[in-house]
Amino acid sequence: MFRYRTGRRPSSLSPLHALALVVLILLAGCQMQPPEPVDEDKVAIDRMLSLIDARLDVAPVVARAKWNSGAAINAPEREAQLLDRVADEASEAGVDEAFAREFFEKQFDASKQIQRRLQLRWVQEGRGPFANPPDLAEEVRPVLDRLTPQLIDALSDMQRIARVEGAGRYLEARSRVLVQDDFDGEPRAVALAPLRVRMAH
């Protein structure tokens, strides 16, 4: 019985060809990975996000103080004064005044959103006054005053990083880790909006 021969068997890849194929596959994999900022820029973005989180963390304390005192959550005159001061300090630090104003305005809005939601919850619960409420002037505002220059300094970094490829994606991913809130991410979204817009351009 004769067996039909199809001809010469195809030879296997030589070691050199196999190595070249592996290199090509690795290069293709690297090209598929989206670009990321350098480590220095990642640290700067993380710092900004941590500062935003620290400022939002003060909002429940403010809400308790105002709940006890009956003070209004909105304080437009004080906010206007703070924004003017922030704009001056930002300009001295080389940060665009309009960018700084918008950023801090959104931090105020995010904080007030948390305060409103907490106080609404307390109304629904029929909650009475808190024991030993914090003093806004003595305990809370000094914390916010310490955070303000740090945020302005971080804004200077964000201005520089805004056009770095991959910075926006990194900001988005890390914000879910470093910026916490109790309302399905809405205050976080408000606080981050100016940075998202800046990094999208």
Coordinates of C-alpha atoms in Angstrom, one line a residue:
M1 CA 0.0 0.0 0.0
F2 CA 1.4 3.2 -1.1
R3 CA 1.1 6.5 0.9
Y4 CA 0.5 9.7 -0.9
R5 CA 3.3 12.2 -0.2
T6 CA 2.4 15.8 -0.4
G7 CA 5.9 17.0 -0.7
R8 CA 8.4 18.6 1.6
R9 CA 7.2 19.2 5.2
P10 CA 6.9 22.8 6.2
S11 CA 9.9 23.7 8.3
S12 CA 9.4 25.1 11.8
L13 CA 10.4 28.7 12.6
S14 CA 14.1 29.3 13.2
P15 CA 15.0 30.7 16.6
L16 CA 15.8 34.0 15.1
H17 CA 12.4 34.2 13.4
A18 CA 10.6 33.1 16.6
L19 CA 12.4 35.9 18.5
A20 CA 11.4 38.5 16.0
L21 CA 7.8 37.3 16.2
V22 CA 7.8 37.6 20.0
V23 CA 9.3 41.2 19.7
L24 CA 6.6 42.2 17.2
I25 CA 3.8 40.8 19.5
L26 CA 5.2 42.7 22.5
L27 CA 5.5 45.9 20.5
A28 CA 2.0 45.6 19.3
G29 CA 0.8 45.1 22.9
C30 CA 2.7 48.2 24.0
Q31 CA 1.1 50.2 21.3
M32 CA -2.4 49.1 22.4
Q33 CA -1.8 50.4 25.9
P34 CA -3.1 54.0 26.3
P35 CA -0.3 56.5 27.2
E36 CA 0.1 57.5 30.8
P37 CA 1.6 60.6 32.5
V38 CA 5.1 60.3 34.0
D39 CA 5.3 59.4 37.7
E40 CA 5.9 63.0 38.7
D41 CA 2.7 64.1 37.1
K42 CA 0.8 61.2 38.6
V43 CA 2.0 62.3 42.0
A44 CA 0.8 65.8 41.3
I45 CA -2.7 64.6 40.2
D46 CA -3.0 62.3 43.3
R47 CA -2.1 65.3 45.5
M48 CA -4.8 67.5 44.0
L49 CA -7.4 64.7 44.3
S50 CA -6.4 64.1 48.0
L51 CA -6.7 67.9 48.7
I52 CA -10.2 67.9 47.1
D53 CA -11.2 65.0 49.2
A54 CA -9.9 66.7 52.3
R55 CA -12.0 69.8 51.6
L56 CA -15.1 67.7 50.9
D57 CA -14.5 65.9 54.2
V58 CA -15.1 69.2 56.0
A59 CA -18.6 69.6 54.5
P60 CA -20.4 67.3 57.0
V61 CA -18.7 69.2 59.9
V62 CA -20.0 72.5 58.5
A63 CA -23.4 70.9 58.0
R64 CA -23.6 69.9 61.7
A65 CA -22.5 73.3 62.9
K66 CA -25.1 75.1 60.7
W67 CA -27.8 72.6 61.7
N68 CA -27.4 73.5 65.3
S69 CA -27.1 77.3 64.7
G70 CA -29.7 77.5 62.0
A71 CA -27.3 79.4 59.8
A72 CA -28.0 79.3 56.0
I73 CA -26.0 77.0 53.9
N74 CA -25.6 79.7 51.2
A75 CA -23.3 82.5 52.2
P76 CA -22.9 84.5 48.9
E77 CA -21.2 87.5 50.4
R78 CA -18.5 85.4 52.1
E79 CA -18.1 83.3 49.0
A80 CA -17.5 86.4 46.9
Q81 CA -14.9 87.6 49.3
L82 CA -13.1 84.3 49.3
L83 CA -13.2 84.1 45.5
D84 CA -11.6 87.5 45.2
R85 CA -8.9 86.5 47.7
V86 CA -8.3 83.2 45.8
A87 CA -8.0 85.1 42.5
D88 CA -5.4 87.4 43.9
E89 CA -3.4 84.6 45.5
A90 CA -3.7 82.5 42.3
S91 CA -2.4 85.3 40.2
E92 CA 0.6 85.7 42.4
A93 CA 1.2 81.9 42.0
G94 CA 1.0 82.1 38.2
V95 CA -2.4 80.4 38.0
D96 CA -5.0 81.7 35.6
E97 CA -7.5 83.8 37.7
A98 CA -10.5 82.6 35.8
F99 CA -9.4 78.9 36.2
A100 CA -8.9 79.4 40.0
R101 CA -12.2 81.2 40.4
E102 CA -14.1 78.4 38.6
F103 CA -12.3 75.7 40.5
F104 CA -13.0 77.1 43.9
E105 CA -16.6 78.0 43.0
K106 CA -17.1 74.4 42.2
Q107 CA -15.5 73.3 45.5
F108 CA -18.0 75.6 47.3
D109 CA -20.9 74.1 45.3
A110 CA -19.8 70.5 46.0
S111 CA -19.6 71.3 49.7
K112 CA -23.0 72.9 49.8
Q113 CA -24.5 69.9 47.9
I114 CA -23.2 67.6 50.7
Q115 CA -24.5 70.0 53.4
R116 CA -28.0 70.2 51.8
R117 CA -28.3 66.5 51.4
L118 CA -27.3 65.8 54.9
Q119 CA -29.6 68.4 56.3
L120 CA -32.5 67.0 54.2
R121 CA -31.7 63.5 55.6
W122 CA -31.8 64.9 59.2
V123 CA -35.1 66.7 58.5
Q124 CA -36.6 63.4 57.3
E125 CA -35.2 61.6 60.4
G126 CA -36.5 64.3 62.7
R127 CA -33.1 64.8 64.2
G128 CA -32.5 67.2 67.0
P129 CA -29.4 69.3 67.6
F130 CA -26.0 67.7 67.7
A131 CA -24.1 67.5 71.0
N132 CA -20.9 69.5 71.1
P133 CA -21.2 71.0 67.6
P134 CA -18.0 72.3 66.0
D135 CA -17.3 76.0 66.0
L136 CA -17.2 77.3 62.4
A137 CA -14.9 80.2 63.2
E138 CA -12.5 78.5 65.6
E139 CA -12.4 74.9 64.3
V140 CA -13.7 74.7 60.7
R141 CA -12.5 77.8 58.8
P142 CA -8.9 77.4 59.9
V143 CA -8.9 74.0 58.3
L144 CA -10.3 75.4 55.0
D145 CA -7.8 78.3 55.2
R146 CA -4.9 75.9 55.4
L147 CA -6.2 73.9 52.4
T148 CA -6.7 76.9 50.2
P149 CA -3.0 77.7 49.5
Q150 CA -2.3 74.1 49.0
L151 CA -5.1 73.8 46.4
I152 CA -3.8 76.9 44.6
D153 CA -0.3 75.3 44.5
A154 CA -1.9 72.1 43.1
L155 CA -3.8 74.2 40.5
S156 CA -0.4 75.4 39.2
D157 CA 0.6 71.8 38.6
M158 CA -2.8 71.0 37.0
Q159 CA -2.3 74.0 34.6
R160 CA 1.0 72.5 33.5
I161 CA -0.2 68.9 33.3
A162 CA -3.5 69.7 31.5
R163 CA -2.1 68.9 28.0
V164 CA -0.1 65.9 29.0
E165 CA -1.4 62.9 27.1
G166 CA -3.2 60.4 29.4
A167 CA -3.6 62.9 32.3
G168 CA -7.3 63.1 31.9
R169 CA -7.8 59.4 32.0
Y170 CA -5.5 59.1 35.0
L171 CA -7.4 61.8 36.8
E172 CA -10.7 60.1 36.1
A173 CA -9.5 56.7 37.3
R174 CA -7.8 57.9 40.4
S175 CA -10.7 60.2 41.4
R176 CA -12.8 57.2 42.1
V177 CA -10.2 56.0 44.6
L178 CA -9.0 59.2 46.2
V179 CA -12.1 61.4 46.3
Q180 CA -14.9 59.9 48.4
D181 CA -18.4 61.1 49.1
D182 CA -21.7 59.5 50.2
F183 CA -24.0 60.6 47.4
D184 CA -23.2 58.4 44.4
G185 CA -20.3 60.5 43.2
E186 CA -22.3 63.7 42.5
P187 CA -20.4 66.1 44.8
R188 CA -17.2 64.5 43.4
A189 CA -18.3 65.2 39.9
V190 CA -19.1 68.8 40.7
A191 CA -15.7 69.3 42.4
L192 CA -13.8 67.7 39.5
A193 CA -15.6 69.5 36.7
P194 CA -13.1 72.3 36.1
L195 CA -10.2 69.9 36.0
R196 CA -12.0 67.6 33.6
V197 CA -12.8 70.5 31.3
R198 CA -9.2 71.7 31.4
M199 CA -7.7 68.3 30.7
A200 CA -10.2 67.6 27.8
H201 CA -8.7 70.5 25.7

